[in-house]
PDB file of C-alpha atoms in Angstrom:
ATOM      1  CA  UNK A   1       0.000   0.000   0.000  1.00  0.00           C
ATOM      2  CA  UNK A   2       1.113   3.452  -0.995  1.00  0.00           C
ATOM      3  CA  UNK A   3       0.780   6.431   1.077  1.00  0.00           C
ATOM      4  CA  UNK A   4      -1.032   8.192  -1.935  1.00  0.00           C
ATOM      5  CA  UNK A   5      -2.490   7.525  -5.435  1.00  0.00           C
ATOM      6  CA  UNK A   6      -1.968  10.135  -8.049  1.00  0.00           C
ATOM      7  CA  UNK A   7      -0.841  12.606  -5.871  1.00  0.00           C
ATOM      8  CA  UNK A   8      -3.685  11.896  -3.444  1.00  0.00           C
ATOM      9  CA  UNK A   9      -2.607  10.838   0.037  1.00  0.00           C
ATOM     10  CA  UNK A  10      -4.263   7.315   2.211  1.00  0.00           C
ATOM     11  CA  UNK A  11      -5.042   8.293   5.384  1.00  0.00           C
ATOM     12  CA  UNK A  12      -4.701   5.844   7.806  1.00  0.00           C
ATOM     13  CA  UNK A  13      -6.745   7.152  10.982  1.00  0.00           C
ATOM     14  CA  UNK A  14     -10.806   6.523  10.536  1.00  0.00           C
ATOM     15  CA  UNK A  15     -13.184   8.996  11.406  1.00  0.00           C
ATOM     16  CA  UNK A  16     -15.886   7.879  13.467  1.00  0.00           C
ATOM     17  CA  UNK A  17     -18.518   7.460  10.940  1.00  0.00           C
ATOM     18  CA  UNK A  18     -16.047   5.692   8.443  1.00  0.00           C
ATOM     19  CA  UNK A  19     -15.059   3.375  11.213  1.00  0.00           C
ATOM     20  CA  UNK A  20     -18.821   2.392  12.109  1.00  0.00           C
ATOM     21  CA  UNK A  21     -19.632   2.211   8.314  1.00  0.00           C
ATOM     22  CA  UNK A  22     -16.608  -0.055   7.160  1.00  0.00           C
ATOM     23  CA  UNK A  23     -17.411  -2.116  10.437  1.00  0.00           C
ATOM     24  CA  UNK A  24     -20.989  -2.695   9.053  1.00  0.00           C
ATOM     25  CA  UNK A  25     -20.065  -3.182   5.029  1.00  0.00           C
ATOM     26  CA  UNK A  26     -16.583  -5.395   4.679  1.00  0.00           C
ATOM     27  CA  UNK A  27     -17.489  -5.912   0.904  1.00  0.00           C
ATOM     28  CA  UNK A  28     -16.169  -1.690   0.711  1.00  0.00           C
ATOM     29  CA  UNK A  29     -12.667  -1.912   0.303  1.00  0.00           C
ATOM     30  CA  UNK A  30     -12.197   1.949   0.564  1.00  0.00           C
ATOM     31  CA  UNK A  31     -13.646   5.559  -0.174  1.00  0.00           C
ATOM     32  CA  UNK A  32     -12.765   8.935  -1.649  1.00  0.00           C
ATOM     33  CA  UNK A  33     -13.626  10.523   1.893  1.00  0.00           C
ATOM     34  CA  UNK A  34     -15.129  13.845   1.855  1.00  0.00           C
ATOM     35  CA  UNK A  35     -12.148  15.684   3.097  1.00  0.00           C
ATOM     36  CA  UNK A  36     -10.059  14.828  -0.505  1.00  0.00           C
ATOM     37  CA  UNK A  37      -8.493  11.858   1.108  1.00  0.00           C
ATOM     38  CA  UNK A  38      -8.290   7.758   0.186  1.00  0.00           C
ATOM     39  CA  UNK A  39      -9.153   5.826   2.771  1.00  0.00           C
ATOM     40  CA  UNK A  40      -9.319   1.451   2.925  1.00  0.00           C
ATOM     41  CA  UNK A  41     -11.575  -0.268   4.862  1.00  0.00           C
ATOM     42  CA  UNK A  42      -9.699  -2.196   7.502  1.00  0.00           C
ATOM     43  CA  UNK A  43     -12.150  -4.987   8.242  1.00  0.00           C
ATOM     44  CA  UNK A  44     -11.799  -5.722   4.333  1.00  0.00           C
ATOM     45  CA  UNK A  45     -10.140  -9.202   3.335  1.00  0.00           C
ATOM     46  CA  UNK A  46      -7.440  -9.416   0.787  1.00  0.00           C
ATOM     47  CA  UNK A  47      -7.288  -6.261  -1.032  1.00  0.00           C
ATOM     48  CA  UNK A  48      -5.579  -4.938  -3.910  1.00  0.00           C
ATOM     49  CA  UNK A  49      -4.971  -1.939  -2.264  1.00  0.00           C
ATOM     50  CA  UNK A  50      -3.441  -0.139  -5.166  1.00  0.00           C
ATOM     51  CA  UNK A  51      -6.489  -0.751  -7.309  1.00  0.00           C
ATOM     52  CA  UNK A  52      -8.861   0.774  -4.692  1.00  0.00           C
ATOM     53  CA  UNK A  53      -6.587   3.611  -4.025  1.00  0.00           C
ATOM     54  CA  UNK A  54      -5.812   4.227  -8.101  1.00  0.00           C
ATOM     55  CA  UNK A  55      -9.512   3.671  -8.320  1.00  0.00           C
ATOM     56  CA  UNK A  56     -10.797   6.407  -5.371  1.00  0.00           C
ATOM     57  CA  UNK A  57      -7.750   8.636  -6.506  1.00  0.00           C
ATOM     58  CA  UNK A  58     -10.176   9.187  -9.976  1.00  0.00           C
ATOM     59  CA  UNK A  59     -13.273   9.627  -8.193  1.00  0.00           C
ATOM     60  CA  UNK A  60     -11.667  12.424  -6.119  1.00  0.00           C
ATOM     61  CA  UNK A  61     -10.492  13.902  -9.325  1.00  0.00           C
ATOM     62  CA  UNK A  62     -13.571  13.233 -11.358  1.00  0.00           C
ATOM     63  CA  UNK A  63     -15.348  15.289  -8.099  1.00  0.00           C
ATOM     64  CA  UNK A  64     -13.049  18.045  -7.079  1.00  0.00           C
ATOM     65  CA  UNK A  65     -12.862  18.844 -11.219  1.00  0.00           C
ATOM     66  CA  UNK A  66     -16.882  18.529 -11.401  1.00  0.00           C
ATOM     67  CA  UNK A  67     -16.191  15.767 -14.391  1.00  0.00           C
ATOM     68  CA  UNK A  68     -19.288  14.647 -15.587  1.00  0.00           C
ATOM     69  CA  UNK A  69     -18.598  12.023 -18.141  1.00  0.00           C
ATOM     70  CA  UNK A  70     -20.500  12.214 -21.615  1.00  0.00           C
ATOM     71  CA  UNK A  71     -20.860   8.095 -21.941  1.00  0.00           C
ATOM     72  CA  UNK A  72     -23.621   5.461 -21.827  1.00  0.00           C
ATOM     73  CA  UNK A  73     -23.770   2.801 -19.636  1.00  0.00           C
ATOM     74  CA  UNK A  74     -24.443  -0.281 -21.029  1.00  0.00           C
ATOM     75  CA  UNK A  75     -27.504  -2.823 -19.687  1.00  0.00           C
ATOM     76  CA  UNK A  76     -24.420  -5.032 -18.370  1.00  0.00           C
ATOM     77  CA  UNK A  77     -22.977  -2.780 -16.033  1.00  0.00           C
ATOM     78  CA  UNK A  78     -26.447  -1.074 -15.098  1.00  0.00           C
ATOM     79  CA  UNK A  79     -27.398  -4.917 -14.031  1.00  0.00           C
ATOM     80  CA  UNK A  80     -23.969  -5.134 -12.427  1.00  0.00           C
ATOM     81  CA  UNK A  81     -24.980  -2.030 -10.128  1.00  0.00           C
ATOM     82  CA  UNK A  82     -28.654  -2.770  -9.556  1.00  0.00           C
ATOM     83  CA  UNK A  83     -29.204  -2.869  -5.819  1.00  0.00           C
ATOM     84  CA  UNK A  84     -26.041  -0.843  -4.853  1.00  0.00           C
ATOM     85  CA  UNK A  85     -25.958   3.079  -3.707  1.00  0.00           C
ATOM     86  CA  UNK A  86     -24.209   3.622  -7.429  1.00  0.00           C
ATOM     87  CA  UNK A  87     -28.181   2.475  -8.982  1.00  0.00           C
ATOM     88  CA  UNK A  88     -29.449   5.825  -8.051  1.00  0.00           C
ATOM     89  CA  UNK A  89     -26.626   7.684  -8.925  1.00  0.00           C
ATOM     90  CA  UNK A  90     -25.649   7.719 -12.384  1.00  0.00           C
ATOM     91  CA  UNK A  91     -23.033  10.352 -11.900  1.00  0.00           C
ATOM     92  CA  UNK A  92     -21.574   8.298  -9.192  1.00  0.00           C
ATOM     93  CA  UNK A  93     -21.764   4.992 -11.588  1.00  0.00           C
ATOM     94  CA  UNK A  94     -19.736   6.696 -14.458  1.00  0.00           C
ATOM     95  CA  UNK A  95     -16.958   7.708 -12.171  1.00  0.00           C
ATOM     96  CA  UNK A  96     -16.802   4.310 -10.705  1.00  0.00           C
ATOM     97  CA  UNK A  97     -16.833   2.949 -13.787  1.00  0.00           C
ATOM     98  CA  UNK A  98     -14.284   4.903 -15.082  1.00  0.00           C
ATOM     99  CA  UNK A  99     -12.182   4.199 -11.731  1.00  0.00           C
ATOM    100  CA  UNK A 100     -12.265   0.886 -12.508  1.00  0.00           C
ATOM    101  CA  UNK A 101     -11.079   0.998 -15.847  1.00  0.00           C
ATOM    102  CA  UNK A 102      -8.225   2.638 -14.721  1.00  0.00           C
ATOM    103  CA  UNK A 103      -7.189   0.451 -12.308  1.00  0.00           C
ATOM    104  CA  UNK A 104      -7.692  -2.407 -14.333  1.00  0.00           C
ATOM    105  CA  UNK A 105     -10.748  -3.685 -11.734  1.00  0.00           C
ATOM    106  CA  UNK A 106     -13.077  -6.208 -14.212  1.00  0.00           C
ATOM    107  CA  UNK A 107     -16.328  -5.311 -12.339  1.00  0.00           C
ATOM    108  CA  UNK A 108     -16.448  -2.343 -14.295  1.00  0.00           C
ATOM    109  CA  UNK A 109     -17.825  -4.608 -17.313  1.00  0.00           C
ATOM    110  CA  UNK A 110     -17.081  -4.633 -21.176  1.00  0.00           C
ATOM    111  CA  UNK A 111     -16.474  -0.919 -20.908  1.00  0.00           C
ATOM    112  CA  UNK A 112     -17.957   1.050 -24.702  1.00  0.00           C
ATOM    113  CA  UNK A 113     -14.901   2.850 -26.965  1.00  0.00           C
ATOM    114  CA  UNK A 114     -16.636   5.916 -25.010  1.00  0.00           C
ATOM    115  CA  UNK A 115     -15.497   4.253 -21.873  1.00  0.00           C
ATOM    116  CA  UNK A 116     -12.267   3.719 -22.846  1.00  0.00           C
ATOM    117  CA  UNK A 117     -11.477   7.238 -24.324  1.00  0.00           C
ATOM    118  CA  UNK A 118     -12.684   8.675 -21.273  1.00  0.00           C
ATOM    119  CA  UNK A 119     -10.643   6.690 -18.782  1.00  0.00           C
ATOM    120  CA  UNK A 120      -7.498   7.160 -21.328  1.00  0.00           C
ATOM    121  CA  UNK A 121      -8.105  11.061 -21.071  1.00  0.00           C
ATOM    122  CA  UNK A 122      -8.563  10.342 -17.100  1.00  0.00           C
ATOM    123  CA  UNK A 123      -5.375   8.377 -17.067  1.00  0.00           C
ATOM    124  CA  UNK A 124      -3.380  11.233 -18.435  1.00  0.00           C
ATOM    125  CA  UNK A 125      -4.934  14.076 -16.060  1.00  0.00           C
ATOM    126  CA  UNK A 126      -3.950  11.701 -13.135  1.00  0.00           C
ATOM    127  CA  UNK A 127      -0.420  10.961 -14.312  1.00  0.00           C
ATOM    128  CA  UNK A 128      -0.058  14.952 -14.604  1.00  0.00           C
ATOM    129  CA  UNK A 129      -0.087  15.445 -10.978  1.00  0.00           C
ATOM    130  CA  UNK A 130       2.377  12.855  -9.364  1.00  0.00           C
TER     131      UNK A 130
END
């Protein structure tokens, strides 16, 4: 595990809330917390923990820069998010999606050329600020 992804640093210490909530969800490996930070769940079982963090690095990115991708989702990956927090939230589901493209996570889906030419351009704005 790094101590940052993309120029965006892990913190290690839990709030409260983050503590109770990655106590009560183990399948969350880790968060873009609120205050511009990655953090990883601790009560998670073998993680890839550079994936998650290259993965929450974008969607920090994708939120601080107000990113709001121009793709479809496909039926596959709308199935693949039905009865998550992401179903609700499109704009939440395209920057996972493109977070997981990035760091090479396959629940993303078969991502669409779209897809791909957004998490390339993503890619590149990342890389820019190590």
């Amino acid at each position: 595990m790094a101590d940052s992804y993309f120029g965006y640093k892990v913190r290690k210490e839990l709030y409260p809330g983050e503590d109770e909530y990655f106590k009560g969800n183990a399948h969350v490996s880790g968060m873009a917390a609120d205050d511009g930070n990655i953090v990883f769940n601790p009560y998670s079982q073998g993680v890839n923990f550079d994936a998650v963090g290259q993965n929450e690095a974008a969607r920090l990115w994708l939120r601080q820069n107000k990113i709001e991708p121009q793709f479809d989702i496909t039926p596959e990956q709308r199935a693949y998010f039905a009865g998550t927090p992401y179903e609700k939230d499109e704009l939440a589901m395209k920057h996972t999606i493109l977070g997981r493209l990035i760091s090479g996570d396959p629940s993303a889906g078969i991502p669409t050329l779209a897809q791909k030419e957004a998490a390339g351009w993503l890619k590149s704005q990342l890389q820019s600020r190590k």
